[in-house]
């Protein structure tokens, strides 16, 4: 058997973190087993689906490097297929048409509520031997419903959660197909519901392992019953717990940035994002940092967490910082230049940009922070008054003036600058911990920097002289 997995996002918004994590697990599982990974766009919610969301999803998948072997397939291009399968299900007695109007359904539910019963479709259009069905009303377009088994229990051994059992009595006759929108030309196929289209697709696409969020656990019994009605082989299901925010509530679009591309734009590296997402619900011993190749070689579907993981921005920043340390300055220079461009700034010439990335990358958590360091080299900085008062004292000012003098024609590199600093310290009976902080504040408007001689050497000489002239 060839392992075939898929990710099936709905293009009603950006690719959010939970879906990205599911995509990562599905992709890794397929790659681990030498199988295939498929991208399917579930765009049947026509009112909410947009091309922009499709583009963003594809963009995010590519950025993460989750390459797919087939697709993207679009459900709205497969309506004819769902229609055909629905007709087969009706012919075989596994599905039926229901002409209930929305008003009738409301009345049905109200009655059930009044009687203290669970609200559900009461099966009034479900054919049964000897049963007389209502008269088909004029002007009502029917839906197609699954004739869900009335008894028995649906069981599966979830790859994440273990054995799950749900009684058929708990679930009603799901709508499979809704009528086409009003005014559609004669013969337009109806629109499938999620639970129906997902099964036809996973069957047609020969999906062997379905990973998804556990908000779909309650849908799975219907889907399993549909597979059985179709005589289709059952895939294995794995339902991942939700990701929680630090307030213990589910991460959602409404509660802060949860799109993958927002993290790219905030200066995270794709390999850090993947590494962090992977660990959020899966483990390999105590390993915190691993490559994509290691993930693929380790990810066999075991060690998936059963309970929700907490989104931890501080840990993500730490992971990203580790990857920034490992990244080459040349690569970071490109990312930093793009970050500066997004601020409307032109990056310094390549050699100095690369040198700056090499110097600053070890103390950054994101490319945004890296760009902040680089920006200070050519955008005027404003030292804080309290830093000036504390560190640029009368005791050190004469030395700063003398250093400025010396730097006007000293060799402009780390060693040249260090030599002038040393000379000034000797002449003025000062120590480095007095001079260096004052230089940092004046030139960089920061209290901490890498070695100040190396930092100054990255600046154009005139910029340093101009900032020191303010003493
Ligand atoms: N379109 C569904 C979603 O985004 C897919 C669920 C599934 O993978 O079956 O939640």
Tab-separated table of C-alpha atoms and ligand atoms in Angstrom:
chain	number	residue	atom	x	y	z
A	1	UNK	CA	0.000	0.000	0.000
A	2	UNK	CA	1.309	3.457	-0.902
A	3	UNK	CA	0.681	5.969	1.842
A	4	UNK	CA	-1.308	8.919	0.528
A	5	UNK	CA	-2.128	11.854	2.770
A	6	UNK	CA	-3.658	15.217	2.101
A	7	UNK	CA	-4.355	18.619	3.498
A	8	UNK	CA	-7.725	20.050	2.620
A	9	UNK	CA	-7.980	23.679	3.679
A	10	UNK	CA	-11.069	25.769	3.077
A	11	UNK	CA	-10.140	29.050	1.384
A	12	UNK	CA	-12.238	31.184	3.671
A	13	UNK	CA	-9.203	32.841	5.235
A	14	UNK	CA	-5.460	32.464	5.509
A	15	UNK	CA	-3.695	29.172	6.261
A	16	UNK	CA	-3.811	29.173	9.994
A	17	UNK	CA	-1.393	27.608	12.378
A	18	UNK	CA	-3.470	24.560	13.248
A	19	UNK	CA	-3.928	23.708	9.581
A	20	UNK	CA	-0.234	24.290	8.921
A	21	UNK	CA	0.622	21.850	11.694
A	22	UNK	CA	-1.796	19.261	10.291
A	23	UNK	CA	-0.269	19.824	6.860
A	24	UNK	CA	3.193	19.279	8.322
A	25	UNK	CA	2.163	16.008	9.981
A	26	UNK	CA	0.405	14.771	6.830
A	27	UNK	CA	3.347	15.747	4.653
A	28	UNK	CA	5.923	14.205	7.001
A	29	UNK	CA	3.943	11.009	7.270
A	30	UNK	CA	3.759	10.658	3.494
A	31	UNK	CA	7.435	11.502	3.060
A	32	UNK	CA	8.436	9.120	5.866
A	33	UNK	CA	6.694	6.272	4.075
A	34	UNK	CA	7.799	7.268	0.578
A	35	UNK	CA	4.175	8.072	-0.227
A	36	UNK	CA	2.331	11.014	-1.715
A	37	UNK	CA	0.933	14.208	-0.285
A	38	UNK	CA	-2.020	15.940	-1.894
A	39	UNK	CA	-3.344	19.499	-1.676
A	40	UNK	CA	-7.076	19.912	-1.999
A	41	UNK	CA	-8.936	23.176	-1.711
A	42	UNK	CA	-12.364	22.699	-0.129
A	43	UNK	CA	-14.113	25.652	-1.677
A	44	UNK	CA	-17.756	24.589	-1.488
A	45	UNK	CA	-18.600	27.405	0.895
A	46	UNK	CA	-18.980	29.639	-2.124
A	47	UNK	CA	-20.082	32.698	-0.177
A	48	UNK	CA	-16.951	32.698	1.994
A	49	UNK	CA	-14.290	31.252	-0.325
A	50	UNK	CA	-11.999	33.694	-2.108
A	51	UNK	CA	-9.217	33.475	-4.668
A	52	UNK	CA	-7.124	35.635	-2.387
A	53	UNK	CA	-7.355	32.987	0.341
A	54	UNK	CA	-6.419	30.257	-2.167
A	55	UNK	CA	-3.354	32.278	-3.173
A	56	UNK	CA	-2.384	32.864	0.443
A	57	UNK	CA	-2.730	29.186	1.323
A	58	UNK	CA	-0.536	28.156	-1.598
A	59	UNK	CA	1.954	30.873	-0.761
A	60	UNK	CA	2.153	29.705	2.871
A	61	UNK	CA	2.534	26.038	1.889
A	62	UNK	CA	5.353	26.934	-0.472
A	63	UNK	CA	7.047	29.116	2.117
A	64	UNK	CA	6.965	26.242	4.601
A	65	UNK	CA	8.369	23.942	1.921
A	66	UNK	CA	5.456	21.504	2.224
A	67	UNK	CA	5.553	20.406	-1.374
A	68	UNK	CA	2.618	18.441	-2.718
A	69	UNK	CA	2.673	15.684	-5.314
A	70	UNK	CA	-0.840	16.265	-6.630
A	71	UNK	CA	-3.233	19.151	-6.729
A	72	UNK	CA	-4.342	21.626	-5.867
A	73	UNK	CA	-7.671	19.990	-6.557
A	74	UNK	CA	-10.721	22.212	-6.226
A	75	UNK	CA	-13.998	20.753	-5.035
A	76	UNK	CA	-16.090	23.191	-7.041
A	77	UNK	CA	-14.578	21.641	-10.160
A	78	UNK	CA	-15.856	18.218	-9.112
A	79	UNK	CA	-19.574	18.907	-8.675
A	80	UNK	CA	-20.510	16.501	-11.438
A	81	UNK	CA	-18.690	13.699	-9.650
A	82	UNK	CA	-20.492	14.326	-6.340
A	83	UNK	CA	-23.759	14.388	-8.240
A	84	UNK	CA	-23.035	11.012	-9.866
A	85	UNK	CA	-22.065	9.392	-6.584
A	86	UNK	CA	-25.150	10.817	-4.870
A	87	UNK	CA	-27.358	9.273	-7.542
A	88	UNK	CA	-25.634	5.920	-6.973
A	89	UNK	CA	-26.216	6.219	-3.241
A	90	UNK	CA	-29.909	6.985	-3.815
A	91	UNK	CA	-30.257	4.071	-6.232
A	92	UNK	CA	-28.675	1.750	-3.677
A	93	UNK	CA	-30.988	2.979	-0.903
A	94	UNK	CA	-28.197	4.648	1.073
A	95	UNK	CA	-29.450	8.174	0.452
A	96	UNK	CA	-32.764	9.850	-0.260
A	97	UNK	CA	-34.262	13.188	-1.208
A	98	UNK	CA	-35.827	15.327	1.452
A	99	UNK	CA	-38.193	18.193	0.609
A	100	UNK	CA	-38.396	19.736	4.057
A	101	UNK	CA	-38.447	23.521	3.900
A	102	UNK	CA	-36.338	25.577	6.310
A	103	UNK	CA	-39.576	26.556	8.104
A	104	UNK	CA	-40.526	22.928	8.559
A	105	UNK	CA	-37.085	22.113	9.922
A	106	UNK	CA	-37.331	25.012	12.360
A	107	UNK	CA	-40.732	23.820	13.520
A	108	UNK	CA	-39.357	20.268	13.894
A	109	UNK	CA	-36.511	21.499	16.091
A	110	UNK	CA	-38.743	23.746	18.147
A	111	UNK	CA	-41.084	20.850	18.859
A	112	UNK	CA	-38.129	18.690	19.900
A	113	UNK	CA	-36.797	21.407	22.177
A	114	UNK	CA	-40.233	21.885	23.732
A	115	UNK	CA	-40.355	18.164	24.487
A	116	UNK	CA	-36.845	18.266	25.921
A	117	UNK	CA	-35.485	16.067	23.134
A	118	UNK	CA	-32.205	16.364	21.272
A	119	UNK	CA	-32.725	18.363	18.064
A	120	UNK	CA	-32.249	16.235	14.982
A	121	UNK	CA	-33.778	15.472	11.635
A	122	UNK	CA	-36.726	13.177	12.307
A	123	UNK	CA	-36.447	11.087	9.154
A	124	UNK	CA	-39.819	12.111	7.714
A	125	UNK	CA	-38.613	11.700	4.114
A	126	UNK	CA	-36.559	8.596	4.799
A	127	UNK	CA	-38.021	5.708	2.855
A	128	UNK	CA	-38.849	2.524	4.745
A	129	UNK	CA	-40.755	-0.599	3.780
A	130	UNK	CA	-44.481	0.094	3.988
A	131	UNK	CA	-43.966	3.766	4.905
A	132	UNK	CA	-46.012	6.380	3.064
A	133	UNK	CA	-43.886	9.409	2.362
A	134	UNK	CA	-45.318	12.957	2.390
A	135	UNK	CA	-46.459	14.487	-0.891
A	136	UNK	CA	-43.689	16.295	-2.729
A	137	UNK	CA	-44.420	20.011	-2.299
A	138	UNK	CA	-44.402	22.296	-5.314
A	139	UNK	CA	-41.608	24.834	-5.679
A	140	UNK	CA	-39.284	23.252	-3.098
A	141	UNK	CA	-35.841	22.037	-4.164
A	142	UNK	CA	-34.916	18.868	-2.272
A	143	UNK	CA	-31.683	18.144	-0.448
A	144	UNK	CA	-30.118	14.681	-0.505
A	145	UNK	CA	-29.640	12.994	2.859
A	146	UNK	CA	-27.654	9.988	3.939
A	147	UNK	CA	-29.764	7.130	5.259
A	148	UNK	CA	-27.531	6.751	8.286
A	149	UNK	CA	-27.738	3.327	9.953
A	150	UNK	CA	-30.302	3.521	12.758
A	151	UNK	CA	-28.539	1.172	15.115
A	152	UNK	CA	-25.057	-0.046	15.873
A	153	UNK	CA	-21.906	1.753	16.838
A	154	UNK	CA	-19.267	3.371	14.661
A	155	UNK	CA	-15.799	2.554	15.942
A	156	UNK	CA	-12.355	3.463	14.799
A	157	UNK	CA	-8.924	3.346	16.260
A	158	UNK	CA	-7.788	6.934	16.001
A	159	UNK	CA	-4.091	7.355	15.218
A	160	UNK	CA	-3.910	10.142	17.787
A	161	UNK	CA	-6.702	9.569	20.267
A	162	UNK	CA	-6.952	5.787	20.312
A	163	UNK	CA	-10.250	3.862	20.158
A	164	UNK	CA	-13.353	5.999	19.634
A	165	UNK	CA	-16.945	4.750	19.491
A	166	UNK	CA	-20.080	6.739	18.662
A	167	UNK	CA	-23.564	5.198	18.522
A	168	UNK	CA	-25.535	5.667	15.357
A	169	UNK	CA	-28.488	6.614	17.526
A	170	UNK	CA	-26.589	9.769	18.378
A	171	UNK	CA	-26.423	11.011	14.809
A	172	UNK	CA	-29.077	11.829	12.259
A	173	UNK	CA	-29.427	11.705	8.486
A	174	UNK	CA	-26.793	14.096	7.295
A	175	UNK	CA	-27.410	16.353	4.317
A	176	UNK	CA	-25.063	15.314	1.513
A	177	UNK	CA	-26.076	17.688	-1.244
A	178	UNK	CA	-27.897	20.992	-1.173
A	179	UNK	CA	-29.750	22.358	-4.181
A	180	UNK	CA	-27.821	24.614	-6.558
A	181	UNK	CA	-28.201	28.338	-5.852
A	182	UNK	CA	-31.548	29.764	-6.958
A	183	UNK	CA	-31.630	30.849	-10.574
A	184	UNK	CA	-28.942	28.332	-11.636
A	185	UNK	CA	-29.487	26.935	-15.136
A	186	UNK	CA	-31.452	23.704	-15.411
A	187	UNK	CA	-29.211	20.684	-14.784
A	188	UNK	CA	-26.708	22.518	-12.512
A	189	UNK	CA	-25.508	19.987	-9.940
A	190	UNK	CA	-26.199	20.698	-6.279
A	191	UNK	CA	-23.477	21.705	-3.829
A	192	UNK	CA	-22.074	18.972	-1.581
A	193	UNK	CA	-21.686	19.442	2.138
A	194	UNK	CA	-18.240	19.090	3.714
A	195	UNK	CA	-18.854	15.605	5.121
A	196	UNK	CA	-19.979	14.268	1.791
A	197	UNK	CA	-17.446	15.886	-0.554
A	198	UNK	CA	-14.575	14.996	1.778
A	199	UNK	CA	-15.449	11.306	1.572
A	200	UNK	CA	-15.903	11.210	-2.202
A	201	UNK	CA	-12.605	13.050	-2.575
A	202	UNK	CA	-10.631	11.011	-0.093
A	203	UNK	CA	-11.963	7.888	-1.761
A	204	UNK	CA	-11.262	9.064	-5.323
A	205	UNK	CA	-7.838	10.371	-4.314
A	206	UNK	CA	-7.039	7.055	-2.606
A	207	UNK	CA	-6.163	8.751	0.672
A	208	UNK	CA	-4.920	6.195	3.174
A	209	UNK	CA	-4.388	8.402	6.248
A	210	UNK	CA	-6.525	11.385	7.180
A	211	UNK	CA	-4.956	13.758	9.706
A	212	UNK	CA	-7.042	16.727	10.817
A	213	UNK	CA	-8.103	18.803	13.790
A	214	UNK	CA	-10.202	17.164	16.465
A	215	UNK	CA	-13.099	19.528	15.782
A	216	UNK	CA	-13.867	16.947	13.088
A	217	UNK	CA	-14.163	13.944	15.410
A	218	UNK	CA	-17.936	14.281	15.480
A	219	UNK	CA	-18.006	14.254	11.681
A	220	UNK	CA	-16.037	11.053	11.366
A	221	UNK	CA	-18.896	8.601	12.146
A	222	UNK	CA	-20.950	10.012	9.273
A	223	UNK	CA	-17.934	9.786	7.037
A	224	UNK	CA	-17.251	6.184	8.039
A	225	UNK	CA	-20.896	5.303	7.367
A	226	UNK	CA	-20.564	6.928	3.958
A	227	UNK	CA	-17.445	4.907	3.127
A	228	UNK	CA	-19.360	1.798	4.070
A	229	UNK	CA	-22.356	2.801	1.959
A	230	UNK	CA	-19.999	3.383	-0.969
A	231	UNK	CA	-18.176	0.114	-0.426
A	232	UNK	CA	-14.993	2.193	-0.267
A	233	UNK	CA	-11.902	1.210	1.729
A	234	UNK	CA	-11.636	3.129	4.994
A	235	UNK	CA	-8.616	5.345	5.526
A	236	UNK	CA	-7.116	5.630	8.982
A	237	UNK	CA	-8.024	8.751	10.899
A	238	UNK	CA	-5.879	10.818	13.228
A	239	UNK	CA	-7.397	13.811	15.017
A	240	UNK	CA	-5.027	16.342	16.516
A	241	UNK	CA	-6.036	18.349	19.560
A	242	UNK	CA	-6.495	22.056	19.162
A	243	UNK	CA	-3.765	24.595	19.777
A	244	UNK	CA	-4.537	26.870	22.710
A	245	UNK	CA	-3.529	30.466	23.235
A	246	UNK	CA	-1.868	31.494	26.495
A	247	UNK	CA	-5.335	32.323	27.851
A	248	UNK	CA	-6.291	28.655	27.503
A	249	UNK	CA	-8.743	29.343	24.679
A	250	UNK	CA	-8.486	27.955	21.192
A	251	UNK	CA	-6.240	30.021	18.913
A	252	UNK	CA	-8.536	31.591	16.414
A	253	UNK	CA	-8.572	34.211	13.732
A	254	UNK	CA	-10.534	36.461	16.001
A	255	UNK	CA	-7.859	36.282	18.675
A	256	UNK	CA	-4.658	37.613	17.186
A	257	UNK	CA	-2.485	36.758	14.236
A	258	UNK	CA	-2.637	33.080	13.523
A	259	UNK	CA	-1.778	33.035	9.853
A	260	UNK	CA	1.426	31.403	8.766
A	261	UNK	CA	2.340	34.253	6.472
A	262	UNK	CA	1.995	36.753	9.321
A	263	UNK	CA	4.894	34.942	10.982
A	264	UNK	CA	6.928	35.107	7.796
A	265	UNK	CA	6.258	38.849	7.659
A	266	UNK	CA	7.263	39.162	11.309
A	267	UNK	CA	10.674	37.734	10.540
A	268	UNK	CA	10.422	34.023	11.354
A	269	UNK	CA	12.291	31.476	9.252
A	270	UNK	CA	10.265	28.673	7.687
A	271	UNK	CA	12.451	25.944	9.190
A	272	UNK	CA	11.967	27.451	12.665
A	273	UNK	CA	8.235	27.617	12.135
A	274	UNK	CA	8.149	23.970	11.018
A	275	UNK	CA	10.320	22.870	13.914
A	276	UNK	CA	8.151	24.717	16.415
A	277	UNK	CA	4.881	23.506	14.879
A	278	UNK	CA	6.170	19.937	14.813
A	279	UNK	CA	6.926	19.993	18.541
A	280	UNK	CA	3.536	21.449	19.321
A	281	UNK	CA	1.824	18.111	19.581
A	282	UNK	CA	4.556	15.643	18.727
A	283	UNK	CA	7.862	14.680	20.257
A	284	UNK	CA	10.967	12.712	19.502
A	285	UNK	CA	12.595	12.120	22.870
A	286	UNK	CA	13.909	15.381	24.238
A	287	UNK	CA	14.861	16.780	20.854
A	288	UNK	CA	13.865	20.407	20.541
A	289	UNK	CA	15.724	21.323	17.385
A	290	UNK	CA	15.775	19.124	14.333
A	291	UNK	CA	15.950	19.441	10.594
A	292	UNK	CA	13.187	18.752	8.145
A	293	UNK	CA	15.061	15.584	7.111
A	294	UNK	CA	15.191	14.359	10.705
A	295	UNK	CA	11.506	15.061	11.119
A	296	UNK	CA	10.747	13.015	8.012
A	297	UNK	CA	12.910	10.145	9.161
A	298	UNK	CA	11.386	10.134	12.654
A	299	UNK	CA	7.734	10.890	11.948
A	300	UNK	CA	5.974	7.543	11.840
A	301	UNK	CA	2.701	8.702	13.406
A	302	UNK	CA	3.671	7.720	16.942
A	303	UNK	CA	4.265	10.118	19.852
A	304	UNK	CA	1.463	12.426	18.817
A	305	UNK	CA	0.026	14.268	21.807
A	306	UNK	CA	-3.544	13.522	22.850
A	307	UNK	CA	-4.039	16.740	24.767
A	308	UNK	CA	-3.997	20.317	23.509
A	309	UNK	CA	-0.739	22.173	23.135
A	310	UNK	CA	-0.250	25.755	24.207
A	311	UNK	CA	1.030	28.295	21.708
A	312	UNK	CA	4.119	29.774	23.299
A	313	UNK	CA	5.458	32.847	21.479
A	314	UNK	CA	8.561	32.946	23.700
A	315	UNK	CA	9.512	29.416	22.755
A	316	UNK	CA	8.878	30.098	19.079
A	317	UNK	CA	11.161	33.135	19.355
A	318	UNK	CA	13.816	30.974	21.001
A	319	UNK	CA	13.573	28.345	18.252
A	320	UNK	CA	13.777	31.057	15.617
A	321	UNK	CA	16.818	32.577	17.308
A	322	UNK	CA	18.587	29.208	17.113
A	323	UNK	CA	17.906	29.023	13.368
A	324	UNK	CA	19.015	32.614	12.846
A	325	UNK	CA	22.337	31.707	14.473
A	326	UNK	CA	22.744	28.822	12.055
A	327	UNK	CA	21.671	30.777	8.959
A	328	UNK	CA	24.360	32.197	6.687
A	329	UNK	CA	24.757	35.983	6.724
A	330	UNK	CA	24.257	35.966	2.947
A	331	UNK	CA	20.823	34.381	3.277
A	332	UNK	CA	19.857	36.701	6.116
A	333	UNK	CA	21.021	39.706	4.120
A	334	UNK	CA	18.366	38.938	1.513
A	335	UNK	CA	15.664	38.582	4.173
A	336	UNK	CA	16.773	41.715	6.005
A	337	UNK	CA	16.788	43.699	2.743
A	338	UNK	CA	13.204	42.557	2.077
A	339	UNK	CA	12.233	43.542	5.614
A	340	UNK	CA	13.796	46.990	5.131
A	341	UNK	CA	12.073	47.317	1.759
A	342	UNK	CA	8.743	46.660	3.472
A	343	UNK	CA	9.556	49.703	5.627
A	344	UNK	CA	10.249	51.731	2.507
A	345	UNK	CA	13.999	51.671	3.090
A	346	UNK	CA	16.821	50.778	0.766
A	347	UNK	CA	19.283	48.387	2.355
A	348	UNK	CA	22.991	49.243	2.591
A	349	UNK	CA	25.243	47.894	-0.137
A	350	UNK	CA	25.517	44.085	-0.071
A	351	UNK	CA	28.947	43.672	1.547
A	352	UNK	CA	28.078	45.828	4.513
A	353	UNK	CA	24.628	44.262	4.806
A	354	UNK	CA	26.178	40.798	4.946
A	355	UNK	CA	28.757	41.963	7.497
A	356	UNK	CA	25.977	43.492	9.614
A	357	UNK	CA	23.952	40.258	9.486
A	358	UNK	CA	27.014	38.289	10.561
A	359	UNK	CA	27.564	40.600	13.514
A	360	UNK	CA	23.979	40.930	14.725
A	361	UNK	CA	22.274	37.627	13.896
A	362	UNK	CA	23.315	35.917	17.128
A	363	UNK	CA	21.396	38.371	19.239
A	364	UNK	CA	18.160	38.432	17.271
A	365	UNK	CA	14.994	36.400	17.606
A	366	UNK	CA	13.555	37.503	14.288
A	367	UNK	CA	14.582	39.076	11.006
A	368	UNK	CA	12.562	42.090	12.104
A	369	UNK	CA	14.979	42.570	15.007
A	370	UNK	CA	17.876	42.060	12.629
A	371	UNK	CA	16.485	44.773	10.374
A	372	UNK	CA	16.159	47.055	13.418
A	373	UNK	CA	19.883	46.672	14.045
A	374	UNK	CA	20.695	47.421	10.440
A	375	UNK	CA	18.264	50.301	10.249
A	376	UNK	CA	20.065	52.153	13.018
A	377	UNK	CA	23.088	52.401	10.724
A	378	UNK	CA	21.336	54.731	8.327
A	379	UNK	CA	18.219	56.049	10.014
A	380	UNK	CA	18.821	58.737	12.592
A	381	UNK	CA	18.641	57.360	16.111
A	382	UNK	CA	17.395	59.138	19.227
A	383	UNK	CA	19.238	58.112	22.362
A	384	UNK	CA	16.988	58.150	25.415
A	385	UNK	CA	17.541	61.123	27.693
A	386	UNK	CA	18.021	58.909	30.750
A	387	UNK	CA	20.670	56.836	28.961
A	388	UNK	CA	22.515	59.982	27.931
A	389	UNK	CA	22.360	61.334	31.460
A	390	UNK	CA	23.583	58.109	32.977
A	391	UNK	CA	26.248	57.062	30.505
A	392	UNK	CA	27.447	60.104	28.556
A	393	UNK	CA	28.784	61.837	31.664
A	394	UNK	CA	31.060	64.853	31.970
A	395	UNK	CA	33.832	62.427	32.955
A	396	UNK	CA	33.682	60.679	29.619
A	397	UNK	CA	32.798	63.546	27.267
A	398	UNK	CA	36.378	64.810	26.749
A	399	UNK	CA	37.426	61.283	25.773
A	400	UNK	CA	34.524	61.041	23.315
A	401	UNK	CA	35.586	64.310	21.704
A	402	UNK	CA	39.162	63.132	21.473
A	403	UNK	CA	38.071	59.855	19.960
A	404	UNK	CA	35.973	61.658	17.370
A	405	UNK	CA	39.026	63.672	16.448
A	406	UNK	CA	41.162	60.564	16.088
A	407	UNK	CA	38.528	58.706	14.066
A	408	UNK	CA	38.406	61.336	11.337
A	409	UNK	CA	41.419	59.788	9.642
A	410	UNK	CA	42.046	56.447	11.387
A	411	UNK	CA	41.884	53.259	9.279
A	412	UNK	CA	38.158	52.451	9.150
A	413	UNK	CA	37.952	48.873	10.357
A	414	UNK	CA	37.576	47.072	13.674
A	415	UNK	CA	41.290	46.988	14.460
A	416	UNK	CA	41.796	50.625	13.428
A	417	UNK	CA	38.911	51.809	15.606
A	418	UNK	CA	40.004	49.606	18.533
A	419	UNK	CA	43.487	51.140	18.394
A	420	UNK	CA	42.080	54.691	18.653
A	421	UNK	CA	39.817	53.707	21.531
A	422	UNK	CA	42.739	52.198	23.382
A	423	UNK	CA	44.817	55.319	22.887
A	424	UNK	CA	42.024	57.543	24.174
A	425	UNK	CA	41.482	55.369	27.240
A	426	UNK	CA	45.170	55.737	28.108
A	427	UNK	CA	45.209	59.489	27.610
A	428	UNK	CA	42.079	60.061	29.672
A	429	UNK	CA	42.660	57.507	32.427
A	430	UNK	CA	39.383	55.761	31.652
A	431	UNK	CA	38.337	52.153	31.431
A	432	UNK	CA	36.501	50.478	28.595
A	433	UNK	CA	33.280	50.051	30.695
A	434	UNK	CA	33.075	53.855	30.769
A	435	UNK	CA	33.819	54.581	27.129
A	436	UNK	CA	32.002	51.741	25.376
A	437	UNK	CA	28.521	52.308	26.899
A	438	UNK	CA	28.710	56.012	26.042
A	439	UNK	CA	29.596	55.160	22.444
A	440	UNK	CA	26.760	52.664	22.246
A	441	UNK	CA	24.207	55.166	23.416
A	442	UNK	CA	25.429	57.991	21.219
A	443	UNK	CA	25.902	56.058	18.008
A	444	UNK	CA	23.343	53.257	18.329
A	445	UNK	CA	20.861	54.582	20.925
A	446	UNK	CA	21.223	51.188	22.603
A	447	UNK	CA	22.743	50.096	25.878
A	448	UNK	CA	23.860	46.712	24.597
A	449	UNK	CA	25.548	45.897	21.332
A	450	UNK	CA	28.143	43.444	20.086
A	451	UNK	CA	31.742	44.604	20.501
A	452	UNK	CA	31.520	48.355	19.855
A	453	UNK	CA	34.628	48.572	17.653
A	454	UNK	CA	33.089	45.977	15.323
A	455	UNK	CA	29.763	47.800	15.387
A	456	UNK	CA	31.293	51.184	14.569
A	457	UNK	CA	33.271	49.685	11.706
A	458	UNK	CA	29.996	48.750	9.993
A	459	UNK	CA	28.797	52.351	9.928
A	460	UNK	CA	29.864	54.874	7.346
A	461	UNK	CA	32.601	56.906	9.036
A	462	UNK	CA	30.663	60.160	8.548
A	463	UNK	CA	27.648	58.808	10.380
A	464	UNK	CA	29.741	57.941	13.426
A	465	UNK	CA	31.467	61.311	13.367
A	466	UNK	CA	28.134	63.111	13.088
A	467	UNK	CA	26.611	61.173	16.007
A	468	UNK	CA	29.705	61.762	18.157
A	469	UNK	CA	29.603	65.453	17.332
A	470	UNK	CA	26.474	65.703	19.490
A	471	UNK	CA	28.536	65.409	22.689
B	1	LIG	N1	-11.887	21.717	4.923
B	1	LIG	C1	-11.800	21.077	6.195
B	1	LIG	C2	-11.155	22.019	7.180
B	1	LIG	O1	-10.458	22.932	6.761
B	1	LIG	C3	-10.978	19.815	6.060
B	1	LIG	C4	-11.124	18.867	7.175
B	1	LIG	C5	-10.519	17.523	6.820
B	1	LIG	O2	-9.292	17.482	6.696
B	1	LIG	O3	-11.268	16.589	6.636
B	1	LIG	O4	-11.361	21.896	8.364
